Coordinates of C-alpha atoms in Angstrom, one line a residue:
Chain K
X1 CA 84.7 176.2 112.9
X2 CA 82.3 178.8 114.7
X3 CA 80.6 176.1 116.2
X4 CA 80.6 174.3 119.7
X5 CA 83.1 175.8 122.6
X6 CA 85.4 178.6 121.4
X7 CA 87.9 178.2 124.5
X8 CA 89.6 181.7 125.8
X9 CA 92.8 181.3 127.1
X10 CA 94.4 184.3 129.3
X11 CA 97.3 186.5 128.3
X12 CA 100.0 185.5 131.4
X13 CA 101.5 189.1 131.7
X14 CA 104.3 190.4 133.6
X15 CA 105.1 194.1 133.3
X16 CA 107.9 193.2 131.2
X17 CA 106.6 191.3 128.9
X18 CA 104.5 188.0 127.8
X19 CA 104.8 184.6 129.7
X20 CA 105.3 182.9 126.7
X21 CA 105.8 179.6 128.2
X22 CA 102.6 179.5 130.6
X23 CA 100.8 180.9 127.4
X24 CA 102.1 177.9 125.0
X25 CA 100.6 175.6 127.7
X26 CA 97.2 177.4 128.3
X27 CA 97.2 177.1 124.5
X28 CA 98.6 173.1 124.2
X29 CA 95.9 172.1 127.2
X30 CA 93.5 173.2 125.1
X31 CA 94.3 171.7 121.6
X32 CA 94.2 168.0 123.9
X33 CA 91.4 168.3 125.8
X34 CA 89.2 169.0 122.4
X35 CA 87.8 172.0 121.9
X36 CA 86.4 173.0 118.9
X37 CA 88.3 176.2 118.9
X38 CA 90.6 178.5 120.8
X39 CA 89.7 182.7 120.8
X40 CA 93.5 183.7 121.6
X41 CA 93.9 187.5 122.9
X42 CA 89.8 187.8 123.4
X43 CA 89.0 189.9 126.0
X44 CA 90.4 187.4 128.6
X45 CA 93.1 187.4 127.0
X46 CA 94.2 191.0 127.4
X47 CA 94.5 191.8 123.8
X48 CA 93.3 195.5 124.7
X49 CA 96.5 196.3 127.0
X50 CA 99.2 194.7 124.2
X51 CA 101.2 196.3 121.5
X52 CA 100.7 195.3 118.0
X53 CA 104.2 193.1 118.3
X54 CA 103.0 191.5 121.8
X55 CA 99.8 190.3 119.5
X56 CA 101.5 189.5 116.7
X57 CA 103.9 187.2 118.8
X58 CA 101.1 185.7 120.5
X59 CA 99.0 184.9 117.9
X60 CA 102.3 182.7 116.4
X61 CA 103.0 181.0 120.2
X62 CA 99.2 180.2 119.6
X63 CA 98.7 178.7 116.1
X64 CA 101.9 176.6 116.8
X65 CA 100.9 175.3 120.1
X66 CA 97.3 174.5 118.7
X67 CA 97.6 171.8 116.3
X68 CA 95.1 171.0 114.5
X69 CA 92.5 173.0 116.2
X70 CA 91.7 176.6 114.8
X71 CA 92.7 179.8 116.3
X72 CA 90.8 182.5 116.4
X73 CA 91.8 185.9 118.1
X74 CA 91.1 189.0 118.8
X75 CA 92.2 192.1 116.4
X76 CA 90.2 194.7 118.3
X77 CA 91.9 198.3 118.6
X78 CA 90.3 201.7 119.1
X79 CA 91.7 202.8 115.6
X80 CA 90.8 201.4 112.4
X81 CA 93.9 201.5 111.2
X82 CA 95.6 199.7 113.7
X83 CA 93.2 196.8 113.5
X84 CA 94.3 196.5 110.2
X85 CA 97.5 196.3 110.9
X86 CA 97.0 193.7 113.8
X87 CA 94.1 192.2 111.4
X88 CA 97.3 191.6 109.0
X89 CA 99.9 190.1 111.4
X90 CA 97.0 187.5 112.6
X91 CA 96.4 186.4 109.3
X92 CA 100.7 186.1 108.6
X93 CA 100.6 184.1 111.8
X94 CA 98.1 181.4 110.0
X95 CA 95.0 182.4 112.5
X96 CA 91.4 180.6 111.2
X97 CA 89.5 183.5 111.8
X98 CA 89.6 186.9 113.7
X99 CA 87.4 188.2 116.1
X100 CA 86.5 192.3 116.0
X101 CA 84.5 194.1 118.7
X102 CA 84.0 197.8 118.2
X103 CA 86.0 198.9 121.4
X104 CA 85.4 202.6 121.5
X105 CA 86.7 206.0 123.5
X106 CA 85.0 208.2 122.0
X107 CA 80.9 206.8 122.2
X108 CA 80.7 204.9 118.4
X109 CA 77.8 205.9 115.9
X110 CA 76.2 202.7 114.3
X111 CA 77.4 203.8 110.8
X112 CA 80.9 204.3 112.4
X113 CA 80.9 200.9 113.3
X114 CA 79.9 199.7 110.5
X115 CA 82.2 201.3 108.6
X116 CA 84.4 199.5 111.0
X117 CA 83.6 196.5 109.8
X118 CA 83.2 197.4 106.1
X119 CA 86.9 198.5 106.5
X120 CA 88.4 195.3 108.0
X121 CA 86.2 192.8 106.2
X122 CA 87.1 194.3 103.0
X123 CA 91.3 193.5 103.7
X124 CA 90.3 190.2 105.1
X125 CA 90.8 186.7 103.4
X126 CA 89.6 184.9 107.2
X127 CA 86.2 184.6 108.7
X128 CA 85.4 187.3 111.2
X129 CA 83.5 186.5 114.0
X130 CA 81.2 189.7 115.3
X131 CA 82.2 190.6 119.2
X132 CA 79.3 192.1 120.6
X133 CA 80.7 193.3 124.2
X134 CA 78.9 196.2 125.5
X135 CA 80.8 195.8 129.3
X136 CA 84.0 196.5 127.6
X137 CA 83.0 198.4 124.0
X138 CA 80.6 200.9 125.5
X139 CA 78.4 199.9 122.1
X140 CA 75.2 198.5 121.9
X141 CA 74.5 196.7 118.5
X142 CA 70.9 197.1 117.5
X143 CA 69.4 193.6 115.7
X144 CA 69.6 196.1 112.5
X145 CA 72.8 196.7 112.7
X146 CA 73.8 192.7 113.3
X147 CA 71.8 191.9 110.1
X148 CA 74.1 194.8 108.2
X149 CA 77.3 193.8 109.4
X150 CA 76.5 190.2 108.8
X151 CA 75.9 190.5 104.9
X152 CA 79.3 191.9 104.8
X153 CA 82.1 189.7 103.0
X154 CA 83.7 187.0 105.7
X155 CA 81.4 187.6 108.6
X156 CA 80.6 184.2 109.8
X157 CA 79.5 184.5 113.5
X158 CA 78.0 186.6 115.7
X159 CA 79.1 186.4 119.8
X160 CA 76.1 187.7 121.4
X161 CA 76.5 188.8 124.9
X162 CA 74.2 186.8 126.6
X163 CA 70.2 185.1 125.8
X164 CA 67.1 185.8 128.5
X165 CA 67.5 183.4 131.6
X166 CA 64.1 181.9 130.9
X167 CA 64.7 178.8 128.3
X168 CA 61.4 179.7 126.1
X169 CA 62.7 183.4 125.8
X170 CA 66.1 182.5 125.2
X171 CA 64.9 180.6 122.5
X172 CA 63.3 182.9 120.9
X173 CA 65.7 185.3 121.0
X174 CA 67.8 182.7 119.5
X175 CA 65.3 182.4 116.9
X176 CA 64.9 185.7 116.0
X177 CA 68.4 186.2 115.9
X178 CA 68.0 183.2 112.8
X179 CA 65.3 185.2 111.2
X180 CA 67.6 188.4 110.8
X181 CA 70.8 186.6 109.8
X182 CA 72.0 184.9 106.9
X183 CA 72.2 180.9 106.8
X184 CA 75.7 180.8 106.7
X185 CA 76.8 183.1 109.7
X186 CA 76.5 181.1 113.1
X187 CA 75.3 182.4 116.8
X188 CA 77.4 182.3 119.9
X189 CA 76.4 182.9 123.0
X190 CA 79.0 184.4 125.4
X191 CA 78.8 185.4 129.3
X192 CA 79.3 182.4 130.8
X193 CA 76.6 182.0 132.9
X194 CA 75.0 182.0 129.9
X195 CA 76.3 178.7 128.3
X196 CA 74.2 176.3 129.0
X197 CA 71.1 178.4 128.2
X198 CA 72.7 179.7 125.2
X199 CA 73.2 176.3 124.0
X200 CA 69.9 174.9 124.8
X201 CA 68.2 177.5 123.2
X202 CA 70.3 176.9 120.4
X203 CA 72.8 178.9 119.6
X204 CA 75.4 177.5 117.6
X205 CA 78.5 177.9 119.6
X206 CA 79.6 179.0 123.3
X207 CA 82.5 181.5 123.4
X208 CA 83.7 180.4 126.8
X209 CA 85.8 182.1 129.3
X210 CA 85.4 178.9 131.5
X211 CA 86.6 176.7 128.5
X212 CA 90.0 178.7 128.5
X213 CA 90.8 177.6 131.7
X214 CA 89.1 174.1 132.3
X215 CA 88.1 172.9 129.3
X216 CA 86.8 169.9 131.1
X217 CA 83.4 171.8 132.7
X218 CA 83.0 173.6 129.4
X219 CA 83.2 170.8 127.3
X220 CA 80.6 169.0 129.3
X221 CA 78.1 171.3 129.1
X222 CA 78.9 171.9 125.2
X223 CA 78.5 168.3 124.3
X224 CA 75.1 167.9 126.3
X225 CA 73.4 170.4 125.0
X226 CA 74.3 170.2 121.6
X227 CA 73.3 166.5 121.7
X228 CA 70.0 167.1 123.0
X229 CA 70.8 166.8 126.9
X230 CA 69.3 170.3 127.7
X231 CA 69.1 169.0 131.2
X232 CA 72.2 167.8 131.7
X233 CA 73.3 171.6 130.8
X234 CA 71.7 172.9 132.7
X235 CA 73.0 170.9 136.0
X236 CA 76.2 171.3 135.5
X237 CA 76.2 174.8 134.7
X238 CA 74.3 175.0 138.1
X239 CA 76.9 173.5 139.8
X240 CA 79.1 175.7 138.2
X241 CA 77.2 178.9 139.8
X242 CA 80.0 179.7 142.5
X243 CA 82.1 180.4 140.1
X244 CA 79.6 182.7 137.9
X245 CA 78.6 184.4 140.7
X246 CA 82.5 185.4 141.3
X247 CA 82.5 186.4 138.2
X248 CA 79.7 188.6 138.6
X249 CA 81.1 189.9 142.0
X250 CA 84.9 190.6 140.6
X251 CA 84.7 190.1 136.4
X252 CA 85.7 187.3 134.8
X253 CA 89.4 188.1 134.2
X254 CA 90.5 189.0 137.8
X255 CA 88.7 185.7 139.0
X256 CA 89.6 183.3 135.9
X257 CA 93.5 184.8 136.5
X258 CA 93.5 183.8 140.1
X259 CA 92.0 180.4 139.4
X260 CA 94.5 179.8 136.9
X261 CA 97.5 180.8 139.1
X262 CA 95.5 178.7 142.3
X263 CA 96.4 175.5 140.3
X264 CA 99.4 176.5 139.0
X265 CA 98.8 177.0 135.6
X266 CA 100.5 180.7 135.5
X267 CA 102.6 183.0 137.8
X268 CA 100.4 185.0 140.1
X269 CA 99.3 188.4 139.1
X270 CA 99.0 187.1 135.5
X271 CA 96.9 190.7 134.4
X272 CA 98.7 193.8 133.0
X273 CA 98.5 196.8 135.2
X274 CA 96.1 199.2 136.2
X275 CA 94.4 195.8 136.6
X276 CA 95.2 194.6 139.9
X277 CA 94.9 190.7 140.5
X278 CA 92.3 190.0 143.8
X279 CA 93.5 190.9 147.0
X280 CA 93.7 188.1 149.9
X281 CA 89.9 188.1 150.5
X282 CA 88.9 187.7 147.1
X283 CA 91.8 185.0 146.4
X284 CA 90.7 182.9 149.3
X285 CA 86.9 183.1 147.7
X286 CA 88.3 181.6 144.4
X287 CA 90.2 179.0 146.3
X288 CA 87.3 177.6 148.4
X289 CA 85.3 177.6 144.8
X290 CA 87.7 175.5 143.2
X291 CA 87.9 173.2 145.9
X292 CA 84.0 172.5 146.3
X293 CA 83.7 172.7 142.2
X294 CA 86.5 169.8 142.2
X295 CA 88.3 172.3 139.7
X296 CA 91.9 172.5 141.8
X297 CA 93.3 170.2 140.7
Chain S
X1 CA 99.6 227.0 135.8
X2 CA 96.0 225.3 136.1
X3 CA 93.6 228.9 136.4
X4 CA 91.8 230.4 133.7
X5 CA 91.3 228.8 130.2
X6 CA 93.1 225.7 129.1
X7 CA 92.0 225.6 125.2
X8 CA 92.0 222.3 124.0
X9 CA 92.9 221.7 120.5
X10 CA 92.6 218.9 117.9
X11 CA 95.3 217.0 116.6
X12 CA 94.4 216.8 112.6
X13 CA 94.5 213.6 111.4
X14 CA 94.5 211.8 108.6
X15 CA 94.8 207.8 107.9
X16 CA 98.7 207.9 107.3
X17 CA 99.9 210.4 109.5
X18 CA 99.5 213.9 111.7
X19 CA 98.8 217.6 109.7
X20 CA 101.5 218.6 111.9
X21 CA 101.1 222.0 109.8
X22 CA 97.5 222.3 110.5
X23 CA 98.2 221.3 114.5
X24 CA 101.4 224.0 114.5
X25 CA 98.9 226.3 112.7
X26 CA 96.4 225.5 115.3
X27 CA 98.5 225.9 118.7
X28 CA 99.8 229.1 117.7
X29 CA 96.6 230.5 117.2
X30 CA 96.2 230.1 121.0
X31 CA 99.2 231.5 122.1
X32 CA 98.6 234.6 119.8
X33 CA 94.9 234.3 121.2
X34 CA 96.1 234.5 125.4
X35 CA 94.8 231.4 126.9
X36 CA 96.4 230.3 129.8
X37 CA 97.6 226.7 128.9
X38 CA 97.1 224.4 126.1
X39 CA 95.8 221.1 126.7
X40 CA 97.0 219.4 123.6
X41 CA 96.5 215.5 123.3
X42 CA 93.3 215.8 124.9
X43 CA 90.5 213.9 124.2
X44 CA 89.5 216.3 121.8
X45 CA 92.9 216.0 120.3
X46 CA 92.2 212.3 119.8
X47 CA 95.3 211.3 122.3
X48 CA 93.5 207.7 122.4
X49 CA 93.8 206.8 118.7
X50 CA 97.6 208.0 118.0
X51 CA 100.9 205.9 118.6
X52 CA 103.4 206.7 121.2
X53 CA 105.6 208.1 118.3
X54 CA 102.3 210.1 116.9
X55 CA 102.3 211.1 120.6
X56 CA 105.7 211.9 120.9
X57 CA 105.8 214.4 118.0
X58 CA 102.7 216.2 118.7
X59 CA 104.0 216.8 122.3
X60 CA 106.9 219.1 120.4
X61 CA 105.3 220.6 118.0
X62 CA 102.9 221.6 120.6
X63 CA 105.7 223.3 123.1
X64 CA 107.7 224.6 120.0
X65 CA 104.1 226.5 118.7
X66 CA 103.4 227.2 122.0
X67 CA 105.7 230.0 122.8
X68 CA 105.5 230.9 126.5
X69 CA 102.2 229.1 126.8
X70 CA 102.3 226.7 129.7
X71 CA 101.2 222.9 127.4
X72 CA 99.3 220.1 129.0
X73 CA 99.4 216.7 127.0
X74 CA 97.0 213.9 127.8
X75 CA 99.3 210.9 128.7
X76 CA 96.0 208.4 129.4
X77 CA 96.3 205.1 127.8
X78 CA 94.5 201.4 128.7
X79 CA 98.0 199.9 130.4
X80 CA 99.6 201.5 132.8
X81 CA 103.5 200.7 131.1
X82 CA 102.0 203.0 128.3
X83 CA 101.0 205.9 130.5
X84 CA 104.5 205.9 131.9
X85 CA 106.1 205.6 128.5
X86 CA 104.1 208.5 127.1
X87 CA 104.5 210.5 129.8
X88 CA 108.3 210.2 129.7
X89 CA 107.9 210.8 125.9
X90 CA 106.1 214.4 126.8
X91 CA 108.6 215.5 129.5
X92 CA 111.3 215.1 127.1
X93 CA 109.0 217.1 125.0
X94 CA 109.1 219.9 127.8
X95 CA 105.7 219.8 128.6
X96 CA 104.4 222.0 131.7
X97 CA 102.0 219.5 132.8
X98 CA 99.9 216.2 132.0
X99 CA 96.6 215.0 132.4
X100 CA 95.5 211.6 133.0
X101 CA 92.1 210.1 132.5
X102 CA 91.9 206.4 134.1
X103 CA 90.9 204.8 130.3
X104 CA 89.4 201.5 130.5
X105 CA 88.5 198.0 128.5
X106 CA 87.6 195.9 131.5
X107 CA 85.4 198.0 134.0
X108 CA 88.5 199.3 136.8
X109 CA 88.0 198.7 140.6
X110 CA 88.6 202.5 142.9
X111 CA 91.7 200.7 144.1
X112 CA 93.1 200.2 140.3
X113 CA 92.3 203.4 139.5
X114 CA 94.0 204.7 142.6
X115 CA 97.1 202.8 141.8
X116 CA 97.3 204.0 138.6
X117 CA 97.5 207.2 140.0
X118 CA 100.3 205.9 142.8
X119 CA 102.2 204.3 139.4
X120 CA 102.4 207.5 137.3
X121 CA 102.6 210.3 140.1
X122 CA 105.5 208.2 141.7
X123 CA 107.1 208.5 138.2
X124 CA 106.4 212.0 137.0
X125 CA 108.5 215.4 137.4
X126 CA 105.7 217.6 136.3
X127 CA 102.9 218.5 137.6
X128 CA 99.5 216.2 137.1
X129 CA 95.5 216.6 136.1
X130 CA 93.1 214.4 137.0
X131 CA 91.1 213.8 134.4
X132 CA 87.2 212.4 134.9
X133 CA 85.2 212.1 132.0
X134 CA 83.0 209.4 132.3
X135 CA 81.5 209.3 129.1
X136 CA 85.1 208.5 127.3
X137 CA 86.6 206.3 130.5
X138 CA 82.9 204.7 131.8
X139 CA 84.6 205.1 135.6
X140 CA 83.0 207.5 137.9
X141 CA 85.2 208.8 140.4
X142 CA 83.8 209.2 144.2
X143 CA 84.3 212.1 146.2
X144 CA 86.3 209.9 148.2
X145 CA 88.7 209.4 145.4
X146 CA 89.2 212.6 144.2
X147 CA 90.4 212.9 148.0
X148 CA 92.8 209.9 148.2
X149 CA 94.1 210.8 144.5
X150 CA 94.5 214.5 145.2
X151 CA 96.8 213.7 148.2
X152 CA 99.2 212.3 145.8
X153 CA 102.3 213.9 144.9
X154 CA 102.1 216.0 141.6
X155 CA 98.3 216.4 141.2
X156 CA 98.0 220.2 141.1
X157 CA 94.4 220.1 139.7
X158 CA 91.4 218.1 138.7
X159 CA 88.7 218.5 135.6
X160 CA 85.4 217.3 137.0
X161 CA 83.1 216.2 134.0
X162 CA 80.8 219.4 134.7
X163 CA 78.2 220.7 137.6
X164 CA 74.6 221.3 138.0
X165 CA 72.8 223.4 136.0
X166 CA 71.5 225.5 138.9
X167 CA 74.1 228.6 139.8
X168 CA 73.3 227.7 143.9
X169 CA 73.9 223.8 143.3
X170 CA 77.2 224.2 141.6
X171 CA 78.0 226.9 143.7
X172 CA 77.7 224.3 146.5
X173 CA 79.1 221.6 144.7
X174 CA 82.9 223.6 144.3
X175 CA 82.6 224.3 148.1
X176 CA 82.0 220.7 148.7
X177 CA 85.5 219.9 146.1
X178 CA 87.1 222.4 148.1
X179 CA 86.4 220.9 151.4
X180 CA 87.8 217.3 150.6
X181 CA 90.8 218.8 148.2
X182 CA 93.8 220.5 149.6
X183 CA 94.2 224.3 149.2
X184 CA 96.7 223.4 146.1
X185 CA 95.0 221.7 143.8
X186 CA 92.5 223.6 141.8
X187 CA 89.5 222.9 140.3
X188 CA 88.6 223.0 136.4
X189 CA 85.3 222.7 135.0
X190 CA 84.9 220.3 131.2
X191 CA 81.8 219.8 129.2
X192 CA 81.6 223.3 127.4
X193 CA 77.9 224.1 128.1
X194 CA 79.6 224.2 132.2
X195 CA 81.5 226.3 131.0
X196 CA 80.2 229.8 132.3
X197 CA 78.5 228.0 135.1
X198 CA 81.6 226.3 136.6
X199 CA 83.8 229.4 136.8
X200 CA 81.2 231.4 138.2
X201 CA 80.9 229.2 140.8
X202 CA 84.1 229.0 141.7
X203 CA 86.4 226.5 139.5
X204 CA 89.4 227.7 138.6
X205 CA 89.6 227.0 135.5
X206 CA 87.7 225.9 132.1
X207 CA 88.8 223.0 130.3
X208 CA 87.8 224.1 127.3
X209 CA 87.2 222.1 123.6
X210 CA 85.8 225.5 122.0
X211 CA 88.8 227.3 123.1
X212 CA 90.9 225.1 121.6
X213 CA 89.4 226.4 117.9
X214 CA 87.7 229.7 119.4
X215 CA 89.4 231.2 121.8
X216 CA 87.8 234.5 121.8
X217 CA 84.6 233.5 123.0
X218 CA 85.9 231.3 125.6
X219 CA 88.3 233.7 126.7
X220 CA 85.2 236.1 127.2
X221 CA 83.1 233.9 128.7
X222 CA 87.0 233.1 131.1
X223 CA 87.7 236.6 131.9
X224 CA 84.1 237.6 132.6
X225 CA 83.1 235.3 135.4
X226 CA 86.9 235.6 136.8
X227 CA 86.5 239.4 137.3
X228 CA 83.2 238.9 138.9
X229 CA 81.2 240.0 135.9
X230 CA 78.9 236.6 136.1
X231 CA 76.2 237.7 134.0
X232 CA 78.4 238.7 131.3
X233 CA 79.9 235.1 131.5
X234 CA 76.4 233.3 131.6
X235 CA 75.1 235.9 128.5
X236 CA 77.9 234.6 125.7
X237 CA 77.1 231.0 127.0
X238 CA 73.7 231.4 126.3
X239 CA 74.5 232.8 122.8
X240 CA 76.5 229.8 122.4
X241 CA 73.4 227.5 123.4
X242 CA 73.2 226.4 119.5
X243 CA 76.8 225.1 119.3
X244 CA 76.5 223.2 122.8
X245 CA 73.6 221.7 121.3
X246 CA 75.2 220.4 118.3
X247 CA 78.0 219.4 120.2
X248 CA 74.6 217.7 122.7
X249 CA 73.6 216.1 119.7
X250 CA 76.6 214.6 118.0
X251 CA 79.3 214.7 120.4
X252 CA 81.6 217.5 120.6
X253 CA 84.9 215.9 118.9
X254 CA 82.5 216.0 115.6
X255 CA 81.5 219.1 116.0
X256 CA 84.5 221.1 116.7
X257 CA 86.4 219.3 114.1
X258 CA 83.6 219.9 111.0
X259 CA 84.0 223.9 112.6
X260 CA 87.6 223.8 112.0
X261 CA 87.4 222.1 108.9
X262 CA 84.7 224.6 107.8
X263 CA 86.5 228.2 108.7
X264 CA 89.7 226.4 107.3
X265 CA 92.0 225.8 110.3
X266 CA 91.7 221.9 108.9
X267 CA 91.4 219.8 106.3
X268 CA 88.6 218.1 106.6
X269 CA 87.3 214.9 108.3
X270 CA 90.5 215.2 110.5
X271 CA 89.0 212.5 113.2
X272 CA 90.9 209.1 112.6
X273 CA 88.4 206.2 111.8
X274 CA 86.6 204.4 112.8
X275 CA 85.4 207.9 114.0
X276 CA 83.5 210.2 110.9
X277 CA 83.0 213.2 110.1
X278 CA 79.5 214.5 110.2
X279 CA 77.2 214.0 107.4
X280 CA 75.8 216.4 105.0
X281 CA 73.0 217.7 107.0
X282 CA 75.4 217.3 110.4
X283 CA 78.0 219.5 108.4
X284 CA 75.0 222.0 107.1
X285 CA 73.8 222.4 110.7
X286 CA 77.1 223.7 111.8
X287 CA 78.0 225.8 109.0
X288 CA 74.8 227.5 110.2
X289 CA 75.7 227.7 113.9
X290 CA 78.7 229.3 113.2
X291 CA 77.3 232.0 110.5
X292 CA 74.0 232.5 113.5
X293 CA 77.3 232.4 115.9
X294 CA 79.2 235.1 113.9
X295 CA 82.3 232.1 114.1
X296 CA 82.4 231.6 110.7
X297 CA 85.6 233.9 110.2

């Protein structure tokens, strides 16, 4: 399951509530186009803004929209306790696996988070995938810590935040990363600019903001490199660079939530406040992307 | 309202619930004690980890224990709906006043964090601090933002995250705030070790976490640089060098809450997970502190 494109769908938000019907079809798009798996309430996904019963009612909209392909979200919470709690309403909601970062206010200790993880894997009967974010957790994990955490009970993947840009050093990284982990627990490379190299330098899977959106790209680059086509990758994650570089210039969420309200697939202003979607410059950027990417429609 | 010493203490915690005894216990001590206001629900009170009902109830306990103590309550939260429901929450409470720290998951633009400022002022009956601490929120406020947000309506003062080292630079620095602030809104200086430094340069206040658990010594260290006695004020900081080293060295929510636990305010480790108490040699080193300290009683 923690292998080829993880696909991460937004959250459409209002200030009132979920979208649920714009979510159900993010969700629904996904399942027929392929993917190998969908990360529900991931960081593009807003899971950090929602209350335990927004989550909990998500994750159900996406396990029944899914079919048959696995959900995975996001139980992240700056309390222990309330990721078990949220850890607990994924699993009644029949969720594949759960995905933990260590989001933090307080600055995190490496043994607090991994008593973080001792905690939830120990009241977990799913695989957990390890979210490595340091943009949006604060934490830095050392390669020590990833080779503690992943001999824990459950742990089956690790989303690294990114490999070198140079293919050689990416794949060594990739391989060290092998060296320190058990067999069993799979890499994925995340950031997507990242992707293609990721992939080619082989890393298992690609948790893919892209893929949430237009699985179509995403998927294309997936299957290429992970039949050998390193080339073709890495051409059509170059084509893809407008759009990374937006990403770069405004985050991924504000400029993946605009593109998905450009073509219609959710009501503007789709991110829960103090986030702010782009204003008319940035909006007009996205736009011209999609058009020369071939992605509006 | 926002002169003087605002003592800041913890909220006890435990995994199933609030010491509301040991919090009660706590708050009163400061209103015996003199400080000025109480900023309860601050980070130091863990306002980031508790529910809106954890929230709710340590906002009254705090005003009922407070006597004619003026109470601030940390109302910051990662959505902006949250802040506004928590700050509703504390008015019924009859807070005084609340601070607000712009929390984030994904990195916030100036513009969000200004309009999260525009949202919760627009809302609020009471007045407002601005609350930077970039090592909890990882957003640095500009000069230029302090401005715009200070011209809001409500914002009576801001807490800066500290100021140079050198008596003429942060003397500077608070004539600089001054300039761009208006005449209402004061000044207070956080990050204990600026303590003595801050005021006797000129802040108005001290946004204190020793006060919150000592209040003598910070109420010396207050009253001396208020009344012009600067020396006196920079002479108990520097007795106190040890404890901002600890607090340096581990971060000062661990620290202040092993010094509770030890002189028996607390029960101990009263930091909710995924945060820990210190270890054995982390709780040895402070036991010592506070004997070398003469705060051990």
């Amino acid at each position: 399951m923690f292998t080829g494109l993880s696909a991460f769908p937004l959250t459409p938000t209002t200030e009132t509530g979920i979208d649920e019907k714009a979510f159900a079809t993010l969700v629904g798009r996904l399942a027929t186009a392929g993917v190998d798996s969908i990360g529900a309430l991931g960081s593009t996904g807003s899971y950090a803004y929602l209350t335990r019963e927004e989550r909990a009612r998500t994750a159900r909209i996406a396990v029944e929209h899914a079919e048959r392909t696995p959900v995975i979200v996001g139980i992240g919470a700056l309390r222990t306790r309330h990721v078990l709690e949220v850890a607990e309403d994924a699993q009644r909601a029949g969720v594949s696996g759960v995905l933990l970062a260590p989001v933090s206010y307080q600055p995190l200790t490496e043994d607090e988070v991994f008593g973080l993880f001792e905690d939830v894997t120990a009241n977990l009967s799913v695989p957990l995938v390890v979210y490595d974010n340091p943009r949006t957790t604060h934490f830095t994990f050392t390669d020590e810590l990833y080779a503690r955490v992943a001999e824990l009970p459950r742990v089956a993947s690790i989303k690294i935040p990114g490999v070198p840009a140079d293919p050689a050093a990416a794949r060594a990284r990739v391989q060290r990363l092998r060296q320190i982990l058990p067999g069993d627990v799979t890499v994925g490379v995340s950031g997507d600019a990242f992707g293609a190299t990721g992939l080619n330098a082989g890393c298992d899977a690609w948790y893919s903001v892209l893929g949430g959106t237009f699985p179509g790209p995403a998927l294309a680059i997936t299957r290429a490199a992970r039949s050998g086509d390193a080339e073709g990758a890495r051409a059509e994650s170059r084509r893809l660079q407008p759009l990374w570089d937006l990403f770069t210039q405004h985050g991924s969420p504000r400029v993946i939530a605009e593109a998905a309200a450009h073509i219609g697939l959710t009501p503007p202003r789709g991110l829960p406040l103090p986030l702010r979607g782009l204003d008319a410059d940035g909006r007009a950027q996205v736009a011209e992307v999609l058009e020369q990417l071939r992605l509006n429609a």
